[in-house]
Backbone as a ProteinNet text record, in pm:
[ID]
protein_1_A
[PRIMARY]
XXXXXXXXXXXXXXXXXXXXXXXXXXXXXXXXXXXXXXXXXXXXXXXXXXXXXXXXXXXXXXXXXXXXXXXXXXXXXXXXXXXXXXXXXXXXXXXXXXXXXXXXXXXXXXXXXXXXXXXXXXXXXXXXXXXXXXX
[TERTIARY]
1254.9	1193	1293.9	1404.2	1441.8	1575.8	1613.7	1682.6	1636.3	1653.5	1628.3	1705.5	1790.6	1860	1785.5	1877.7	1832.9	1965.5	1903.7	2008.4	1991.9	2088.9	2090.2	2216.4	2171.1	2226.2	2324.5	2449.3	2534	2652.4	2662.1	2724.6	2848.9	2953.2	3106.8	3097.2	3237.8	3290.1	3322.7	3360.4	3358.4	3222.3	3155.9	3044.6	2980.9	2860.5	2812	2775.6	2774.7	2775.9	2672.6	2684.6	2534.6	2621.1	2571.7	2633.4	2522	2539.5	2432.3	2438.3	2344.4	2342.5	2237.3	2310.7	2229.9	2146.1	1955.4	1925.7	1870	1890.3	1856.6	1735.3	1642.8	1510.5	1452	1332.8	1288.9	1259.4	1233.4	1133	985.3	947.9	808.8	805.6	917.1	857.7	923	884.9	948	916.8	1061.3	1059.5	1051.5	951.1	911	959.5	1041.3	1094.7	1044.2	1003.4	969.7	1057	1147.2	1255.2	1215.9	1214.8	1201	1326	1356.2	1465.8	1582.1	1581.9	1727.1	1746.7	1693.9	1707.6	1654.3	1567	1532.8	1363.3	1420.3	1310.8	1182	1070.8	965.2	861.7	910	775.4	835.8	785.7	872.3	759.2	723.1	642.4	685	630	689.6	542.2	556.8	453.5	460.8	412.6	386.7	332.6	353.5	322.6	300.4	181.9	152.9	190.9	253.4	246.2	191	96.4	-53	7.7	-4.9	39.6	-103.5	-109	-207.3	-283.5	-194.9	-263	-358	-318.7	-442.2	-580.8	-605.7	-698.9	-783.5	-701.4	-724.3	-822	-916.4	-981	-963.1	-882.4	-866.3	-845.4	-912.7	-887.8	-942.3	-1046.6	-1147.5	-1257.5	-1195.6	-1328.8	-1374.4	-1558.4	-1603.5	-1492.8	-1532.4	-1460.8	-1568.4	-1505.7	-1595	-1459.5	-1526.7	-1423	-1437.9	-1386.4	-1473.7	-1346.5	-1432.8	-1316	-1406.8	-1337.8	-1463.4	-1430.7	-1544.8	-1526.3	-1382.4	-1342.3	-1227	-1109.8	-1131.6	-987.8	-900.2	-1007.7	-928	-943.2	-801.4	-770.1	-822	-865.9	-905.7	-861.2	-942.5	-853.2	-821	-868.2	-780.2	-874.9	-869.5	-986.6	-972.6	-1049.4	-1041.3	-1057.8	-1025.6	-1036.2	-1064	-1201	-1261.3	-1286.1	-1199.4	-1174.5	-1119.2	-1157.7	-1215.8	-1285.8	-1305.1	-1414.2	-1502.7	-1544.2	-1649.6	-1662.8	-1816	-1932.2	-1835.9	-1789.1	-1780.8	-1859.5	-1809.2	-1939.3	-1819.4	-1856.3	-1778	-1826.5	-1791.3	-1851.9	-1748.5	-1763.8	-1679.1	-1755.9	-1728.1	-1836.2	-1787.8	-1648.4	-1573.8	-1683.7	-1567.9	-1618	-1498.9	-1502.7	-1422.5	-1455.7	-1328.4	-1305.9	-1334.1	-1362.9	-1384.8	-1367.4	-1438.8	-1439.8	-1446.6	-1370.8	-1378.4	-1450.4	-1544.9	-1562	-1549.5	-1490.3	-1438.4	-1414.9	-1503.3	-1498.8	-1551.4	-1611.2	-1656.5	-1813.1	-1843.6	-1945.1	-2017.1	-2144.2	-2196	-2188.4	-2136.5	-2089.9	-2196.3	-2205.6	-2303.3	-2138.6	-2187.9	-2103.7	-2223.2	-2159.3	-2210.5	-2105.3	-2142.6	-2033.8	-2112.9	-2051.2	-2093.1	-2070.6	-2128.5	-2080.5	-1982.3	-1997.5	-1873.1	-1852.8	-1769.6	-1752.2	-1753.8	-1708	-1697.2	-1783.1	-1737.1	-1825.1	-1735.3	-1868.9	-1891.1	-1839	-1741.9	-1730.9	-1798.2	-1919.3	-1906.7	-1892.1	-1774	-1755.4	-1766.1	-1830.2	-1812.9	-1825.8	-1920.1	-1987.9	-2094.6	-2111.8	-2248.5	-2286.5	-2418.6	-2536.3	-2446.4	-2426.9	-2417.3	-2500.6	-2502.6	-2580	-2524.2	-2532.4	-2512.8	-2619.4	-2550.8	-2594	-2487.9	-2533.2	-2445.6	-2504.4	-2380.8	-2423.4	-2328.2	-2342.8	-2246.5	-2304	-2175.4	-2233.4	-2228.2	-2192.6	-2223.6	-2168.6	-2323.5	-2298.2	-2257.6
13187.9	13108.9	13030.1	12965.3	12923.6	12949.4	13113	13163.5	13274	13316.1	13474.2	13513.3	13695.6	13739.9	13846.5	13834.6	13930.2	13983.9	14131.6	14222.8	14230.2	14192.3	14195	14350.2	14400.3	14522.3	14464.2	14458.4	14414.1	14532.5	14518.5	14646.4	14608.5	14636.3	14595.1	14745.1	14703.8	14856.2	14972.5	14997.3	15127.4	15173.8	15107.8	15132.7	15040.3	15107.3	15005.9	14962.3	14838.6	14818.6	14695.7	14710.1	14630.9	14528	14381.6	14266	14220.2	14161.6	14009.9	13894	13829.3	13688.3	13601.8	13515.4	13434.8	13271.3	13312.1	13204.5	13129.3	13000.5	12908.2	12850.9	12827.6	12772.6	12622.8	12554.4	12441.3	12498.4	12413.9	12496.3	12548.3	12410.9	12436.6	12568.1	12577.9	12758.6	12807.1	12961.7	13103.7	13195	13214.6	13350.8	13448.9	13566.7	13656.4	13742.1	13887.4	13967.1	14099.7	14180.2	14287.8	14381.5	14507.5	14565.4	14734.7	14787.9	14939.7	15022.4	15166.6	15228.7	15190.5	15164.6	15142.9	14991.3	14947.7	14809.5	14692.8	14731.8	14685.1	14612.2	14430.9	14329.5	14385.7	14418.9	14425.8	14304.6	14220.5	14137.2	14007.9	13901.1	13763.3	13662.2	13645.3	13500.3	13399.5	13264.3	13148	13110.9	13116.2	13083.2	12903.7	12834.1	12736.7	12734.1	12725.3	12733.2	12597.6	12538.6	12428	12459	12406.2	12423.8	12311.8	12370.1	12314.7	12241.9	12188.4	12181.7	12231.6	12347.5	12384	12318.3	12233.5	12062.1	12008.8	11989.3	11945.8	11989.9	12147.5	12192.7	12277.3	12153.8	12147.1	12042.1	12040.4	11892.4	11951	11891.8	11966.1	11780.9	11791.8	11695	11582	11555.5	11453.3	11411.6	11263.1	11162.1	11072.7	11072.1	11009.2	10952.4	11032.7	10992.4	11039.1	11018.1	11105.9	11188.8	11291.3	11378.2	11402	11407.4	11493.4	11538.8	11659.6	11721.4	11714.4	11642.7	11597.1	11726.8	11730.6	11833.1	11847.7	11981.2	12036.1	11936.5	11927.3	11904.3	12036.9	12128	12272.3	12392.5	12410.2	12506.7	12659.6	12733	12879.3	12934	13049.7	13099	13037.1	12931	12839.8	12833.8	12867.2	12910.6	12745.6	12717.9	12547.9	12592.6	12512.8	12526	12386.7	12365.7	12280.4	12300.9	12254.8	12281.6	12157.7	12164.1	12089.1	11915.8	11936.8	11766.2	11762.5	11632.9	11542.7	11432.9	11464	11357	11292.7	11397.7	11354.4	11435.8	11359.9	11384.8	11478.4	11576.3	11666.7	11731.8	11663.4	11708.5	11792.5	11886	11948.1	12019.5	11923	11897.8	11998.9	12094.4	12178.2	12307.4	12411.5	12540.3	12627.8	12652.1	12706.1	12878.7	12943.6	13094.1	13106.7	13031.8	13090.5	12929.3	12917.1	12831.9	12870.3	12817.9	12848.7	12722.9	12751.1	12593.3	12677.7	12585.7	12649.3	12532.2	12538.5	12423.7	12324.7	12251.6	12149.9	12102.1	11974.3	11910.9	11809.2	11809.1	11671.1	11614	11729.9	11709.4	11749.7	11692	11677.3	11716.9	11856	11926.7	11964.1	11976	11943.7	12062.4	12217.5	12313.2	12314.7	12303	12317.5	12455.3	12530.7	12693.2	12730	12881	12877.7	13084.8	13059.3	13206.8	13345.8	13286.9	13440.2	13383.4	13387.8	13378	13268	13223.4	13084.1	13125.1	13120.5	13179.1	13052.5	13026	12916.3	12940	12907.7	12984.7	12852.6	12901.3	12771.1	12644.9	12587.1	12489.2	12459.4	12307	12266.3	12148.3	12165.6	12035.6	11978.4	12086.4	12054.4	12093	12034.9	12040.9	12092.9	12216.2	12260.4	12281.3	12207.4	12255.3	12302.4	12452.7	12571.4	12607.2	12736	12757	12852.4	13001	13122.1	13220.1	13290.1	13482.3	13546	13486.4	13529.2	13415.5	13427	13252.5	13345.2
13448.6	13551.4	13632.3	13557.8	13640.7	13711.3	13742.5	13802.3	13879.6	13941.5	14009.1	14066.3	14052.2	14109.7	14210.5	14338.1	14440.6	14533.4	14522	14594.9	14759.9	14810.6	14956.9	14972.6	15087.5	15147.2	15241.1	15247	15370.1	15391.1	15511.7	15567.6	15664.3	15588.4	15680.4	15822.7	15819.1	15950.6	15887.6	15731.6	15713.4	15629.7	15539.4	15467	15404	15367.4	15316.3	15175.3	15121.2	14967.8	14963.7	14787.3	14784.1	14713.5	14759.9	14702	14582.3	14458.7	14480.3	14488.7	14487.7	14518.3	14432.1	14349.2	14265.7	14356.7	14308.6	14394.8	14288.7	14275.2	14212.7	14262.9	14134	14218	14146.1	14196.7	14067.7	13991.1	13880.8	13755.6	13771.5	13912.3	13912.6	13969.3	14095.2	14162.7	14108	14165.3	14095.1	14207.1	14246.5	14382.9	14288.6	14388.7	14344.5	14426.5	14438.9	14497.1	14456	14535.6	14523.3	14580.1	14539	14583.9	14560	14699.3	14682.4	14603.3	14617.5	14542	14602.3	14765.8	14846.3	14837.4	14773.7	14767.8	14884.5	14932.5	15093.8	15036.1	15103	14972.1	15110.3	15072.9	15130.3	15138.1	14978.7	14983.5	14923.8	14930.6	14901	14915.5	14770.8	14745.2	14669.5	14712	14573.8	14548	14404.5	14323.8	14233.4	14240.3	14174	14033.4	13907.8	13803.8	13699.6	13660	13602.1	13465.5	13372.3	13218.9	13154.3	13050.7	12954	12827.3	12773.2	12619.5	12538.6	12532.3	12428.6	12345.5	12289.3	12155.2	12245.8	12411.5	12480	12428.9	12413.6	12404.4	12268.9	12156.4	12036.1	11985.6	11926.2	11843.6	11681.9	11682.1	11477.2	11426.8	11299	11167.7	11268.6	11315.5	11392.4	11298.8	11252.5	11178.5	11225.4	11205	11268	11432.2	11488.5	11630.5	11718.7	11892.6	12013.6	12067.3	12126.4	12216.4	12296	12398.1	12564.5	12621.5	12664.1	12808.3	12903.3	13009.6	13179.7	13211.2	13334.2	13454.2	13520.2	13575.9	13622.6	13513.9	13371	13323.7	13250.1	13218.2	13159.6	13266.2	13233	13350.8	13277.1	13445.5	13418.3	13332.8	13245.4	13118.4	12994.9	12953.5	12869.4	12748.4	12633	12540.3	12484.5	12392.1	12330	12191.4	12103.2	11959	11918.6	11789.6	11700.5	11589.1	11528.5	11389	11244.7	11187.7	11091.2	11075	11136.9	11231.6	11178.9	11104.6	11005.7	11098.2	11097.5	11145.2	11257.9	11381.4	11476.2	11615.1	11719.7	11863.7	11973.9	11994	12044.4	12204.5	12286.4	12454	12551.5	12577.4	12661	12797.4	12923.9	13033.4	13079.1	13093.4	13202.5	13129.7	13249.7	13206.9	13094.3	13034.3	12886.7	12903.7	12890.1	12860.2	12738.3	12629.2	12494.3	12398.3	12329.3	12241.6	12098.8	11994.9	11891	11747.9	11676.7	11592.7	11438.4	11374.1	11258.6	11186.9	11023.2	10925.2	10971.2	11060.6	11076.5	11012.8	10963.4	10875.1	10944	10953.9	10988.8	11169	11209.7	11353.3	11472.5	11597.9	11700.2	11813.8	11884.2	11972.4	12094	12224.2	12309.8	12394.8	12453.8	12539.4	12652.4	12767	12903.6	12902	13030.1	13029.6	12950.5	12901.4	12860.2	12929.8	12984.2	13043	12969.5	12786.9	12743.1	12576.1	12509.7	12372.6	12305.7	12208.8	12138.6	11987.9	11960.6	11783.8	11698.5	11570.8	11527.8	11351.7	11291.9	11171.6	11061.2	10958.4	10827.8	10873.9	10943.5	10939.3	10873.3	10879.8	10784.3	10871.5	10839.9	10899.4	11014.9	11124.9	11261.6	11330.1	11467.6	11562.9	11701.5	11753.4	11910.5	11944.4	12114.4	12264	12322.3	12341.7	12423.5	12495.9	12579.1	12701.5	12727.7	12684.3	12679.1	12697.3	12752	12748.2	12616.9	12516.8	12363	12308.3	12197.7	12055.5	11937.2
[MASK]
+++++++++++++++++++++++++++++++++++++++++++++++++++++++++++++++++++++++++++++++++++++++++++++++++++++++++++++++++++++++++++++++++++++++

């Protein structure tokens, strides 16, 4: 990410040769170069890239506590995991690619849409409100 090399074609008075040239970029972008067989760049985008800390989108070992994820805080794609949480209150208002609940006891969970399927494994005397294309 945070380098990219690109071949430029330059041509003196007797022939021609291929140089390169190292372009340094931020971390946040990333030039994107697209290069046919003669080496001639056709296409050239910069992309912006956010990085997640995953733990964000963890609730593991939660006692007696509350949890919430508000609206637009998990980004597209981003599955969530709940896992081993006693007699706590679990709300997740966004929209979720996949949620997982696993071991949890005594717990009141609360999934806004969820785009792909609800796994809910080895729980006891909990309570969901869902909202998926498969529970």
């Amino acid at each position: 990410m945070g380098n990219c090399f690109k071949r430029e074609l330059t041509a003196d008075s007797s022939s021609s040769q291929l140089k390169n040239s190292k372009k340094k970029n931020s971390p946040k972008d990333q030039s994107v170069v697209i290069l046919e067989s003669n080496t001639t760049v056709i296409s050239s985008a910069t992309t912006t890239e956010k990085k997640y800390n995953f733990q964000d989108f963890i609730f593991a070992n939660l006692k007696r506590e509350e949890a919430s994820k508000l609206p637009g805080s998990i980004p597209t794609g981003m599955p969530i995991s709940i896992e081993d949480c006693m007699e706590t209150q679990i709300f997740i208002f966004d929209n979720s690619s996949q949620v997982t609940v696993d071991s949890c006891k005594d717990c009141f969970i609360f999934i806004a849409p969820c785009e792909g399927s609800i796994f809910i494994r080895d729980c006891k005397s909990c309570t969901f409100i869902c909202a998926s294309h498969q529970l």
